[in-house]
């Protein structure tokens, strides 16, 4: 084999290797581009999903037909002249209900009241424990309303208010509103001093975005 033939083969071999290398780099670049594009699409989907959840939540602002005063009147009709320990307004089986706890010197009382039609769904009474016979009652004339607590909570958390609890803290003797605010992707519990309106704590619980 003469030198010219060898040189020709070496040149052809080098050209083939170069072509393969260029092809490999091109494929690698294409794979990276596809991966980047796929990542952007996934982020866009999650962002859209989050926005949809938030909009759905805004449209589902709670509509409560029965006022807190009317619910308390229902409780008083069932258990007259009792002290009020706590008031909850929450969803149960897709319907809003009030759960009101009260007491007197000997017994404690609970009533669950439909927040749409005012029907007493459940009621119960039992003897007070000895340790509970000196508990204090809520002073409903000195606390802010649920509507006012809602406005305060929604200034400190994204979303709309979904559940409410008004109760006297046994440790410091103060009344607090606990309001749960949701934007469809996370829930935030806002604790408000029910007398002076101070926000004393916010706790956020993130939902699973992949569902």
PDB file of C-alpha atoms in Angstrom:
ATOM      1  CA  UNK A   1       0.000   0.000   0.000  1.00  0.00           C
ATOM      2  CA  UNK A   2       1.527   3.311  -1.036  1.00  0.00           C
ATOM      3  CA  UNK A   3       1.700   6.438   1.111  1.00  0.00           C
ATOM      4  CA  UNK A   4      -1.028   8.210  -0.873  1.00  0.00           C
ATOM      5  CA  UNK A   5      -3.517   5.406  -0.254  1.00  0.00           C
ATOM      6  CA  UNK A   6      -2.712   5.355   3.484  1.00  0.00           C
ATOM      7  CA  UNK A   7      -3.109   9.137   3.688  1.00  0.00           C
ATOM      8  CA  UNK A   8      -6.450   8.953   1.904  1.00  0.00           C
ATOM      9  CA  UNK A   9      -7.737   6.292   4.336  1.00  0.00           C
ATOM     10  CA  UNK A  10      -6.528   8.244   7.372  1.00  0.00           C
ATOM     11  CA  UNK A  11      -8.217  11.393   6.098  1.00  0.00           C
ATOM     12  CA  UNK A  12     -11.469   9.526   5.449  1.00  0.00           C
ATOM     13  CA  UNK A  13     -11.302   7.952   8.924  1.00  0.00           C
ATOM     14  CA  UNK A  14     -10.748  11.298  10.589  1.00  0.00           C
ATOM     15  CA  UNK A  15     -13.650  12.794   8.671  1.00  0.00           C
ATOM     16  CA  UNK A  16     -15.919   9.917   9.761  1.00  0.00           C
ATOM     17  CA  UNK A  17     -14.928  10.342  13.422  1.00  0.00           C
ATOM     18  CA  UNK A  18     -15.559  14.084  13.166  1.00  0.00           C
ATOM     19  CA  UNK A  19     -18.995  13.499  11.679  1.00  0.00           C
ATOM     20  CA  UNK A  20     -19.897  11.030  14.438  1.00  0.00           C
ATOM     21  CA  UNK A  21     -18.698  13.466  17.116  1.00  0.00           C
ATOM     22  CA  UNK A  22     -20.760  16.303  15.662  1.00  0.00           C
ATOM     23  CA  UNK A  23     -23.786  14.023  15.511  1.00  0.00           C
ATOM     24  CA  UNK A  24     -23.321  12.996  19.150  1.00  0.00           C
ATOM     25  CA  UNK A  25     -23.025  16.611  20.316  1.00  0.00           C
ATOM     26  CA  UNK A  26     -26.101  17.546  18.301  1.00  0.00           C
ATOM     27  CA  UNK A  27     -28.086  14.704  19.845  1.00  0.00           C
ATOM     28  CA  UNK A  28     -26.883  15.706  23.308  1.00  0.00           C
ATOM     29  CA  UNK A  29     -27.953  19.311  22.686  1.00  0.00           C
ATOM     30  CA  UNK A  30     -31.338  18.121  21.414  1.00  0.00           C
ATOM     31  CA  UNK A  31     -31.843  15.967  24.536  1.00  0.00           C
ATOM     32  CA  UNK A  32     -30.945  18.891  26.812  1.00  0.00           C
ATOM     33  CA  UNK A  33     -33.272  21.186  24.909  1.00  0.00           C
ATOM     34  CA  UNK A  34     -36.132  18.675  25.153  1.00  0.00           C
ATOM     35  CA  UNK A  35     -35.472  18.226  28.904  1.00  0.00           C
ATOM     36  CA  UNK A  36     -35.480  21.992  29.483  1.00  0.00           C
ATOM     37  CA  UNK A  37     -38.663  22.411  27.449  1.00  0.00           C
ATOM     38  CA  UNK A  38     -40.333  19.553  29.349  1.00  0.00           C
ATOM     39  CA  UNK A  39     -39.396  21.164  32.668  1.00  0.00           C
ATOM     40  CA  UNK A  40     -40.862  24.499  31.553  1.00  0.00           C
ATOM     41  CA  UNK A  41     -44.094  22.808  30.464  1.00  0.00           C
ATOM     42  CA  UNK A  42     -44.380  20.991  33.818  1.00  0.00           C
ATOM     43  CA  UNK A  43     -43.836  24.236  35.747  1.00  0.00           C
ATOM     44  CA  UNK A  44     -46.417  25.955  33.580  1.00  0.00           C
ATOM     45  CA  UNK A  45     -48.940  23.160  34.256  1.00  0.00           C
ATOM     46  CA  UNK A  46     -48.378  23.423  38.021  1.00  0.00           C
ATOM     47  CA  UNK A  47     -48.713  27.195  37.904  1.00  0.00           C
ATOM     48  CA  UNK A  48     -51.967  26.916  35.949  1.00  0.00           C
ATOM     49  CA  UNK A  49     -53.278  24.258  38.319  1.00  0.00           C
ATOM     50  CA  UNK A  50     -52.487  26.488  41.308  1.00  0.00           C
ATOM     51  CA  UNK A  51     -54.234  29.468  39.722  1.00  0.00           C
ATOM     52  CA  UNK A  52     -57.325  27.362  38.996  1.00  0.00           C
ATOM     53  CA  UNK A  53     -57.444  26.140  42.594  1.00  0.00           C
ATOM     54  CA  UNK A  54     -57.130  29.688  43.876  1.00  0.00           C
ATOM     55  CA  UNK A  55     -59.938  30.923  41.616  1.00  0.00           C
ATOM     56  CA  UNK A  56     -62.188  28.023  42.635  1.00  0.00           C
ATOM     57  CA  UNK A  57     -61.540  28.831  46.293  1.00  0.00           C
ATOM     58  CA  UNK A  58     -62.417  32.503  45.790  1.00  0.00           C
ATOM     59  CA  UNK A  59     -65.702  31.486  44.183  1.00  0.00           C
ATOM     60  CA  UNK A  60     -66.492  29.237  47.144  1.00  0.00           C
ATOM     61  CA  UNK A  61     -66.551  31.918  49.826  1.00  0.00           C
ATOM     62  CA  UNK A  62     -68.691  30.580  52.626  1.00  0.00           C
ATOM     63  CA  UNK A  63     -72.325  31.660  52.592  1.00  0.00           C
ATOM     64  CA  UNK A  64     -73.745  31.260  56.085  1.00  0.00           C
ATOM     65  CA  UNK A  65     -77.512  31.765  56.303  1.00  0.00           C
ATOM     66  CA  UNK A  66     -77.835  31.376  60.092  1.00  0.00           C
ATOM     67  CA  UNK A  67     -76.138  34.143  62.076  1.00  0.00           C
ATOM     68  CA  UNK A  68     -74.123  33.436  65.204  1.00  0.00           C
ATOM     69  CA  UNK A  69     -76.779  35.209  67.314  1.00  0.00           C
ATOM     70  CA  UNK A  70     -79.523  33.027  65.838  1.00  0.00           C
ATOM     71  CA  UNK A  71     -77.419  29.904  66.486  1.00  0.00           C
ATOM     72  CA  UNK A  72     -76.964  30.975  70.107  1.00  0.00           C
ATOM     73  CA  UNK A  73     -80.716  31.519  70.388  1.00  0.00           C
ATOM     74  CA  UNK A  74     -81.250  27.959  69.134  1.00  0.00           C
ATOM     75  CA  UNK A  75     -78.801  26.706  71.758  1.00  0.00           C
ATOM     76  CA  UNK A  76     -80.539  28.721  74.474  1.00  0.00           C
ATOM     77  CA  UNK A  77     -83.920  27.309  73.457  1.00  0.00           C
ATOM     78  CA  UNK A  78     -82.488  23.822  73.883  1.00  0.00           C
ATOM     79  CA  UNK A  79     -80.500  24.551  77.037  1.00  0.00           C
ATOM     80  CA  UNK A  80     -81.826  27.750  78.683  1.00  0.00           C
ATOM     81  CA  UNK A  81     -79.615  30.141  80.657  1.00  0.00           C
ATOM     82  CA  UNK A  82     -76.301  28.335  80.153  1.00  0.00           C
ATOM     83  CA  UNK A  83     -72.842  29.863  80.078  1.00  0.00           C
ATOM     84  CA  UNK A  84     -71.094  29.657  76.702  1.00  0.00           C
ATOM     85  CA  UNK A  85     -67.702  27.946  76.565  1.00  0.00           C
ATOM     86  CA  UNK A  86     -66.941  27.894  72.829  1.00  0.00           C
ATOM     87  CA  UNK A  87     -68.447  28.434  69.381  1.00  0.00           C
ATOM     88  CA  UNK A  88     -67.265  26.586  66.268  1.00  0.00           C
ATOM     89  CA  UNK A  89     -68.420  27.165  62.710  1.00  0.00           C
ATOM     90  CA  UNK A  90     -67.102  24.539  60.329  1.00  0.00           C
ATOM     91  CA  UNK A  91     -67.937  22.249  57.452  1.00  0.00           C
ATOM     92  CA  UNK A  92     -69.207  18.771  58.165  1.00  0.00           C
ATOM     93  CA  UNK A  93     -70.229  16.463  55.312  1.00  0.00           C
ATOM     94  CA  UNK A  94     -70.268  19.419  52.928  1.00  0.00           C
ATOM     95  CA  UNK A  95     -72.566  21.550  55.109  1.00  0.00           C
ATOM     96  CA  UNK A  96     -71.698  24.319  57.525  1.00  0.00           C
ATOM     97  CA  UNK A  97     -72.671  23.696  61.142  1.00  0.00           C
ATOM     98  CA  UNK A  98     -72.324  25.513  64.432  1.00  0.00           C
ATOM     99  CA  UNK A  99     -71.003  23.501  67.349  1.00  0.00           C
ATOM    100  CA  UNK A 100     -71.730  25.316  70.591  1.00  0.00           C
ATOM    101  CA  UNK A 101     -70.518  24.202  74.008  1.00  0.00           C
ATOM    102  CA  UNK A 102     -72.011  25.538  77.226  1.00  0.00           C
ATOM    103  CA  UNK A 103     -72.172  24.713  80.911  1.00  0.00           C
ATOM    104  CA  UNK A 104     -73.703  25.455  84.293  1.00  0.00           C
ATOM    105  CA  UNK A 105     -72.630  24.495  87.811  1.00  0.00           C
ATOM    106  CA  UNK A 106     -73.231  20.790  87.334  1.00  0.00           C
ATOM    107  CA  UNK A 107     -73.379  19.871  83.634  1.00  0.00           C
ATOM    108  CA  UNK A 108     -71.850  20.662  80.249  1.00  0.00           C
ATOM    109  CA  UNK A 109     -73.913  20.876  77.077  1.00  0.00           C
ATOM    110  CA  UNK A 110     -73.193  20.568  73.356  1.00  0.00           C
ATOM    111  CA  UNK A 111     -75.419  21.296  70.370  1.00  0.00           C
ATOM    112  CA  UNK A 112     -74.704  20.956  66.634  1.00  0.00           C
ATOM    113  CA  UNK A 113     -76.866  23.300  64.558  1.00  0.00           C
ATOM    114  CA  UNK A 114     -77.267  23.398  60.769  1.00  0.00           C
ATOM    115  CA  UNK A 115     -76.017  26.802  59.591  1.00  0.00           C
ATOM    116  CA  UNK A 116     -78.402  26.776  56.622  1.00  0.00           C
ATOM    117  CA  UNK A 117     -81.785  25.965  58.151  1.00  0.00           C
ATOM    118  CA  UNK A 118     -81.190  26.301  61.908  1.00  0.00           C
ATOM    119  CA  UNK A 119     -82.116  22.709  62.686  1.00  0.00           C
ATOM    120  CA  UNK A 120     -80.537  21.182  65.808  1.00  0.00           C
ATOM    121  CA  UNK A 121     -78.788  18.122  64.367  1.00  0.00           C
ATOM    122  CA  UNK A 122     -77.356  16.772  67.590  1.00  0.00           C
ATOM    123  CA  UNK A 123     -77.370  17.637  71.287  1.00  0.00           C
ATOM    124  CA  UNK A 124     -75.738  16.131  74.323  1.00  0.00           C
ATOM    125  CA  UNK A 125     -75.241  16.828  78.027  1.00  0.00           C
ATOM    126  CA  UNK A 126     -73.182  15.225  80.739  1.00  0.00           C
ATOM    127  CA  UNK A 127     -71.920  15.842  84.241  1.00  0.00           C
ATOM    128  CA  UNK A 128     -69.056  18.270  84.616  1.00  0.00           C
ATOM    129  CA  UNK A 129     -65.705  16.954  85.778  1.00  0.00           C
ATOM    130  CA  UNK A 130     -64.676  18.304  89.153  1.00  0.00           C
ATOM    131  CA  UNK A 131     -61.783  20.198  87.550  1.00  0.00           C
ATOM    132  CA  UNK A 132     -64.166  21.991  85.158  1.00  0.00           C
ATOM    133  CA  UNK A 133     -66.567  23.365  87.754  1.00  0.00           C
ATOM    134  CA  UNK A 134     -64.626  26.597  88.098  1.00  0.00           C
ATOM    135  CA  UNK A 135     -64.182  27.331  84.395  1.00  0.00           C
ATOM    136  CA  UNK A 136     -64.965  30.759  83.013  1.00  0.00           C
ATOM    137  CA  UNK A 137     -67.440  31.594  80.298  1.00  0.00           C
ATOM    138  CA  UNK A 138     -67.063  33.694  77.164  1.00  0.00           C
ATOM    139  CA  UNK A 139     -68.130  37.311  77.510  1.00  0.00           C
ATOM    140  CA  UNK A 140     -69.817  37.650  74.136  1.00  0.00           C
ATOM    141  CA  UNK A 141     -70.411  41.375  74.652  1.00  0.00           C
ATOM    142  CA  UNK A 142     -66.676  42.112  74.788  1.00  0.00           C
ATOM    143  CA  UNK A 143     -65.417  40.144  71.758  1.00  0.00           C
ATOM    144  CA  UNK A 144     -65.274  41.124  68.095  1.00  0.00           C
ATOM    145  CA  UNK A 145     -67.716  39.580  65.646  1.00  0.00           C
ATOM    146  CA  UNK A 146     -66.972  36.697  63.296  1.00  0.00           C
ATOM    147  CA  UNK A 147     -67.139  39.094  60.332  1.00  0.00           C
ATOM    148  CA  UNK A 148     -64.527  41.361  61.870  1.00  0.00           C
ATOM    149  CA  UNK A 149     -62.294  38.394  62.721  1.00  0.00           C
ATOM    150  CA  UNK A 150     -62.651  37.264  59.097  1.00  0.00           C
ATOM    151  CA  UNK A 151     -61.477  40.615  57.731  1.00  0.00           C
ATOM    152  CA  UNK A 152     -58.460  40.634  60.047  1.00  0.00           C
ATOM    153  CA  UNK A 153     -57.521  37.051  59.155  1.00  0.00           C
ATOM    154  CA  UNK A 154     -57.718  37.674  55.412  1.00  0.00           C
ATOM    155  CA  UNK A 155     -55.378  40.652  55.750  1.00  0.00           C
ATOM    156  CA  UNK A 156     -52.737  38.325  57.200  1.00  0.00           C
ATOM    157  CA  UNK A 157     -53.223  35.274  54.948  1.00  0.00           C
ATOM    158  CA  UNK A 158     -53.967  34.600  51.264  1.00  0.00           C
ATOM    159  CA  UNK A 159     -57.370  33.207  50.389  1.00  0.00           C
ATOM    160  CA  UNK A 160     -60.803  33.186  51.998  1.00  0.00           C
ATOM    161  CA  UNK A 161     -61.914  32.178  55.489  1.00  0.00           C
ATOM    162  CA  UNK A 162     -63.330  28.665  55.759  1.00  0.00           C
ATOM    163  CA  UNK A 163     -63.669  27.775  59.462  1.00  0.00           C
ATOM    164  CA  UNK A 164     -63.921  29.690  62.738  1.00  0.00           C
ATOM    165  CA  UNK A 165     -63.517  28.951  66.438  1.00  0.00           C
ATOM    166  CA  UNK A 166     -64.155  31.324  69.347  1.00  0.00           C
ATOM    167  CA  UNK A 167     -62.981  30.096  72.716  1.00  0.00           C
ATOM    168  CA  UNK A 168     -61.621  31.232  76.061  1.00  0.00           C
ATOM    169  CA  UNK A 169     -58.023  30.177  76.691  1.00  0.00           C
ATOM    170  CA  UNK A 170     -57.875  28.462  80.074  1.00  0.00           C
ATOM    171  CA  UNK A 171     -54.224  29.418  80.594  1.00  0.00           C
ATOM    172  CA  UNK A 172     -54.391  33.191  80.155  1.00  0.00           C
ATOM    173  CA  UNK A 173     -58.153  33.731  80.499  1.00  0.00           C
ATOM    174  CA  UNK A 174     -58.398  35.560  77.154  1.00  0.00           C
ATOM    175  CA  UNK A 175     -60.808  34.916  74.314  1.00  0.00           C
ATOM    176  CA  UNK A 176     -59.390  34.116  70.870  1.00  0.00           C
ATOM    177  CA  UNK A 177     -60.710  33.668  67.366  1.00  0.00           C
ATOM    178  CA  UNK A 178     -58.985  30.921  65.377  1.00  0.00           C
ATOM    179  CA  UNK A 179     -59.751  31.462  61.682  1.00  0.00           C
ATOM    180  CA  UNK A 180     -58.718  29.040  58.923  1.00  0.00           C
ATOM    181  CA  UNK A 181     -57.961  30.784  55.622  1.00  0.00           C
ATOM    182  CA  UNK A 182     -57.433  28.799  52.393  1.00  0.00           C
ATOM    183  CA  UNK A 183     -56.338  29.791  48.876  1.00  0.00           C
ATOM    184  CA  UNK A 184     -56.750  26.316  47.391  1.00  0.00           C
ATOM    185  CA  UNK A 185     -53.082  25.348  47.687  1.00  0.00           C
ATOM    186  CA  UNK A 186     -52.425  26.081  51.363  1.00  0.00           C
ATOM    187  CA  UNK A 187     -54.345  26.680  54.578  1.00  0.00           C
ATOM    188  CA  UNK A 188     -53.356  29.250  57.184  1.00  0.00           C
ATOM    189  CA  UNK A 189     -54.682  29.363  60.732  1.00  0.00           C
ATOM    190  CA  UNK A 190     -54.781  32.904  62.088  1.00  0.00           C
ATOM    191  CA  UNK A 191     -55.174  33.336  65.857  1.00  0.00           C
ATOM    192  CA  UNK A 192     -56.654  36.685  66.883  1.00  0.00           C
ATOM    193  CA  UNK A 193     -57.154  38.188  70.311  1.00  0.00           C
ATOM    194  CA  UNK A 194     -60.928  38.547  70.301  1.00  0.00           C
ATOM    195  CA  UNK A 195     -60.832  41.624  72.541  1.00  0.00           C
ATOM    196  CA  UNK A 196     -58.032  43.867  71.250  1.00  0.00           C
ATOM    197  CA  UNK A 197     -57.871  42.423  67.671  1.00  0.00           C
ATOM    198  CA  UNK A 198     -54.136  41.607  67.849  1.00  0.00           C
ATOM    199  CA  UNK A 199     -52.950  38.761  65.609  1.00  0.00           C
ATOM    200  CA  UNK A 200     -50.935  36.556  67.927  1.00  0.00           C
ATOM    201  CA  UNK A 201     -50.012  33.700  65.573  1.00  0.00           C
ATOM    202  CA  UNK A 202     -50.247  32.423  61.991  1.00  0.00           C
ATOM    203  CA  UNK A 203     -49.566  28.802  61.017  1.00  0.00           C
ATOM    204  CA  UNK A 204     -49.464  27.690  57.367  1.00  0.00           C
ATOM    205  CA  UNK A 205     -50.045  24.147  56.153  1.00  0.00           C
ATOM    206  CA  UNK A 206     -49.222  23.521  52.461  1.00  0.00           C
ATOM    207  CA  UNK A 207     -51.415  21.137  50.477  1.00  0.00           C
ATOM    208  CA  UNK A 208     -50.034  18.570  48.001  1.00  0.00           C
ATOM    209  CA  UNK A 209     -49.712  20.273  44.575  1.00  0.00           C
ATOM    210  CA  UNK A 210     -49.232  16.944  42.765  1.00  0.00           C
ATOM    211  CA  UNK A 211     -52.741  15.629  43.392  1.00  0.00           C
TER     212      UNK A 211
END
